[in-house]
Amino acid sequence: MGTYSHKEQDVFEQAAASASHAMDYQQTVLYELSHRRARFDFVLSQLMVQAKPLTNVAVQLVETLHRGHKVLIAGNGGSAAQAQHFAAELVGRFKRERMPYPVLALTTDTATLTALANDYGYASVFARQIRAFGQSGDLFIAFSTSGESENLVQAAEVAHEGLLEVVALTGSRSSRLGRLADLAIRVPGDDTAETQEMHLVITHILCDIAEQRLAASESGKDDAWNFSAALQERGWS
């Protein structure tokens, strides 16, 4: 039986250790996937109980854009990325070729954001933009896992002053932002990451519905435009 040099032995030991670590990581990944699948199923089932508020938000989004008004969206941190994602799907394309829709994320202009934060304070960075861009009949959508971000609360207050409708997507707890909103969706659960994941699911649902309804209207296949009326008949408005 042959002998190995110290260098060869080190290589074999390192390879064995690497394989062991890989198995450890794989087990961790499998556990995390299993855990998240269970949590995802649970939170989605809880979210289904909120079909009515989600439906009302879909109606508000579609009707705002159908009437030629615009949508302003904001959030902080991961929710800022969510706001930009939402705007990108509707200005660009989600699943269908159609006209672009006037949706603006208030989180993207670094010169404006830093100027406003420097001159007026960070709490004013969204409110001042809403004063600049918002018009009566527009829609303001605020993403916040806590519902307590001061800059979003101030933005919602200014939006109401300008006669904009306000939608809040928050976590499960009652919050200032949720109470200020005309329509609010409170995602079940207290985990921030899960809340953000559900906000993404809601974003895609809303984009899909808006694109469906508005594209049908553009093509003349939905002239009656009875989506809102049907919901009102069911008491879902």
Coordinates of C-alpha atoms in Angstrom, one line a residue:
M1 CA 0.0 0.0 0.0
G2 CA 1.5 3.3 -1.1
T3 CA 2.3 6.2 1.3
Y4 CA 1.3 9.8 0.7
S5 CA 3.4 12.9 1.3
H6 CA 2.4 15.4 3.8
K7 CA 1.2 17.7 1.0
E8 CA -0.9 15.0 -0.6
Q9 CA -2.4 14.1 2.8
D10 CA -3.3 17.8 3.4
V11 CA -5.1 17.9 0.0
F12 CA -7.1 14.7 0.9
E13 CA -8.0 16.1 4.3
Q14 CA -9.0 19.5 2.9
A15 CA -11.2 17.7 0.2
A16 CA -12.9 15.6 2.9
A17 CA -13.5 18.7 5.0
S18 CA -14.9 20.6 2.0
A19 CA -17.3 17.8 1.2
S20 CA -18.4 17.7 4.8
H21 CA -19.0 21.5 4.8
A22 CA -20.9 21.2 1.5
M23 CA -23.2 18.6 3.1
D24 CA -23.8 20.9 6.1
Y25 CA -24.7 23.8 3.9
Q26 CA -27.0 21.6 1.8
Q27 CA -28.8 20.4 4.9
T28 CA -29.2 24.0 6.0
V29 CA -30.5 25.1 2.6
L30 CA -33.0 22.2 2.5
Y31 CA -34.2 23.1 6.0
E32 CA -34.6 26.8 5.1
L33 CA -36.5 25.9 1.9
S34 CA -38.8 23.6 3.9
H35 CA -39.4 26.1 6.6
R36 CA -40.1 28.9 4.1
R37 CA -42.5 26.8 2.1
A38 CA -44.5 26.1 5.3
R39 CA -44.4 29.8 6.3
F40 CA -45.3 31.0 2.8
D41 CA -48.3 28.7 2.6
F42 CA -49.5 29.9 6.0
V43 CA -49.1 33.6 5.3
L44 CA -50.7 33.3 1.9
S45 CA -53.7 31.5 3.4
Q46 CA -54.0 34.3 5.9
L47 CA -53.7 36.9 3.1
M48 CA -56.6 35.2 1.3
V49 CA -58.8 36.4 4.1
Q50 CA -57.9 39.9 3.0
A51 CA -59.1 39.4 -0.5
K52 CA -61.6 42.2 -0.1
P53 CA -59.1 45.0 0.7
L54 CA -56.7 43.7 -1.9
T55 CA -59.6 43.8 -4.5
N56 CA -60.4 47.3 -3.5
V57 CA -56.8 48.4 -4.0
A58 CA -56.8 46.7 -7.4
V59 CA -60.0 48.6 -8.4
Q60 CA -58.5 51.9 -7.2
L61 CA -55.3 51.3 -9.1
V62 CA -57.1 50.4 -12.3
E63 CA -59.5 53.3 -12.1
T64 CA -56.8 55.8 -11.3
L65 CA -54.9 54.9 -14.4
H66 CA -58.0 54.4 -16.6
R67 CA -59.0 58.0 -15.8
G68 CA -55.7 59.4 -16.9
H69 CA -54.3 60.0 -13.4
K70 CA -50.9 58.9 -12.1
V71 CA -49.6 56.8 -9.3
L72 CA -46.9 57.9 -6.9
I73 CA -45.1 55.2 -4.9
A74 CA -42.6 55.4 -2.0
G75 CA -40.9 53.4 0.7
N76 CA -37.7 53.1 2.7
G77 CA -34.9 50.6 2.3
G78 CA -36.2 47.3 0.9
S79 CA -39.6 49.0 0.5
A80 CA -37.9 51.7 -1.6
A81 CA -36.8 48.9 -3.9
Q82 CA -40.4 47.5 -3.9
A83 CA -41.7 51.0 -4.9
Q84 CA -39.2 51.1 -7.8
H85 CA -40.1 47.5 -8.8
F86 CA -43.8 48.4 -8.9
A87 CA -43.2 51.5 -11.1
A88 CA -40.9 49.6 -13.4
E89 CA -43.5 46.9 -14.1
L90 CA -46.2 49.4 -15.0
V91 CA -44.1 52.0 -16.9
G92 CA -42.4 49.1 -18.7
R93 CA -44.2 45.7 -19.1
F94 CA -45.3 43.0 -16.7
K95 CA -46.6 40.3 -19.0
R96 CA -48.3 42.1 -22.0
E97 CA -47.4 44.6 -24.6
R98 CA -49.5 47.7 -24.0
M99 CA -49.3 51.4 -23.4
P100 CA -47.0 52.6 -20.6
Y101 CA -48.8 53.8 -17.5
P102 CA -47.8 57.0 -15.5
V103 CA -46.3 55.5 -12.3
L104 CA -43.5 57.2 -10.5
A105 CA -41.3 56.0 -7.6
L106 CA -40.4 58.9 -5.4
T107 CA -37.2 57.0 -4.2
T108 CA -35.0 57.3 -7.3
D109 CA -33.8 60.8 -7.8
T110 CA -30.8 61.0 -5.5
A111 CA -30.2 64.7 -6.2
T112 CA -33.8 65.6 -5.1
L113 CA -33.7 63.2 -2.2
T114 CA -30.4 64.4 -0.8
A115 CA -31.4 68.1 -1.3
L116 CA -34.7 67.7 0.4
A117 CA -33.1 65.7 3.3
N118 CA -30.4 68.3 3.7
D119 CA -32.7 71.4 3.4
Y120 CA -35.9 70.1 5.1
G121 CA -35.0 66.9 6.9
Y122 CA -35.5 63.3 5.8
A123 CA -39.1 63.2 7.1
S124 CA -40.0 65.6 4.2
V125 CA -38.4 63.8 1.3
F126 CA -41.6 62.2 0.0
A127 CA -44.2 64.8 1.2
R128 CA -42.4 67.6 -0.7
Q129 CA -42.4 65.5 -3.9
I130 CA -46.1 64.8 -3.5
R131 CA -46.7 68.6 -3.3
A132 CA -44.7 69.0 -6.5
F133 CA -46.1 66.1 -8.5
G134 CA -49.4 65.1 -7.0
Q135 CA -52.8 66.2 -8.3
S136 CA -56.3 65.6 -7.3
G137 CA -57.4 62.2 -8.5
D138 CA -53.9 60.7 -8.3
L139 CA -53.0 57.7 -6.1
F140 CA -50.2 57.5 -3.5
I141 CA -49.0 54.0 -2.6
A142 CA -46.8 53.6 0.5
F143 CA -44.9 50.5 1.3
S144 CA -43.8 50.2 5.0
T145 CA -43.3 47.0 7.0
S146 CA -43.8 48.9 10.2
G147 CA -46.3 51.5 9.1
E148 CA -44.6 54.0 11.3
S149 CA -42.0 55.7 9.0
E150 CA -42.3 59.4 9.6
N151 CA -41.6 60.4 6.0
L152 CA -44.4 58.1 4.7
V153 CA -46.9 59.3 7.4
Q154 CA -46.1 62.9 6.4
A155 CA -46.5 62.0 2.7
A156 CA -49.9 60.5 3.4
E157 CA -51.0 63.6 5.2
V158 CA -49.9 65.8 2.3
A159 CA -51.5 63.5 -0.2
H160 CA -54.9 63.9 1.5
E161 CA -54.5 67.7 1.5
G162 CA -54.0 67.4 -2.3
L163 CA -57.0 65.1 -2.7
L164 CA -55.0 62.0 -3.6
E165 CA -56.2 58.6 -2.6
V166 CA -53.8 56.8 -0.2
V167 CA -53.0 53.1 -0.2
A168 CA -50.8 51.6 2.5
L169 CA -49.1 48.2 2.4
T170 CA -47.8 47.4 5.9
G171 CA -47.1 44.6 8.3
S172 CA -49.8 43.1 10.5
R173 CA -49.8 45.6 13.3
S174 CA -52.1 48.7 13.5
S175 CA -50.0 51.7 12.5
R176 CA -50.2 55.4 11.9
L177 CA -49.8 54.9 8.1
G178 CA -52.5 52.3 8.0
R179 CA -54.9 54.5 9.9
L180 CA -54.2 57.4 7.6
A181 CA -54.8 55.4 4.4
D182 CA -58.0 55.2 2.5
L183 CA -57.2 51.6 1.8
A184 CA -54.7 49.4 3.7
I185 CA -53.4 45.9 3.3
R186 CA -51.9 44.5 6.5
V187 CA -49.8 41.5 5.7
P188 CA -50.1 38.7 8.3
G189 CA -47.0 38.0 10.5
D190 CA -44.4 40.0 12.3
D191 CA -41.3 38.9 10.3
T192 CA -39.9 41.8 8.2
A193 CA -38.5 39.5 5.5
E194 CA -41.9 37.7 5.2
T195 CA -43.7 41.0 5.0
Q196 CA -41.5 42.2 2.2
E197 CA -42.0 38.9 0.3
M198 CA -45.7 39.2 0.6
H199 CA -45.5 42.8 -0.6
L200 CA -43.8 41.5 -3.7
V201 CA -46.6 38.9 -4.2
I202 CA -49.2 41.7 -3.9
T203 CA -47.2 43.9 -6.3
H204 CA -47.3 41.3 -8.9
I205 CA -51.0 40.6 -8.4
L206 CA -51.8 44.3 -8.7
C207 CA -49.6 44.7 -11.8
D208 CA -51.2 41.7 -13.5
I209 CA -54.8 42.9 -12.8
A210 CA -54.0 46.4 -13.9
E211 CA -52.4 45.3 -17.1
Q212 CA -55.2 42.9 -17.9
R213 CA -58.0 45.4 -17.4
L214 CA -56.2 48.4 -19.0
A215 CA -54.9 46.4 -22.0
A216 CA -58.5 45.1 -22.6
S217 CA -59.8 48.6 -22.4
E218 CA -57.2 49.9 -24.9
S219 CA -58.1 47.1 -27.4
G220 CA -61.9 47.9 -27.1
K221 CA -62.7 44.5 -25.6
D222 CA -63.8 46.0 -22.3
D223 CA -66.0 49.0 -23.3
A224 CA -68.5 48.5 -20.6
W225 CA -65.8 49.0 -17.9
N226 CA -67.9 47.3 -15.3
F227 CA -65.2 46.1 -12.9
S228 CA -66.0 48.6 -10.2
A229 CA -69.7 48.4 -10.7
A230 CA -69.6 44.6 -10.2
L231 CA -67.7 45.0 -7.0
Q232 CA -70.1 47.7 -5.7
E233 CA -73.0 45.3 -6.3
R234 CA -71.2 42.8 -4.0
G235 CA -70.6 45.4 -1.4
W236 CA -66.8 45.2 -2.0
S237 CA -66.2 48.9 -2.8

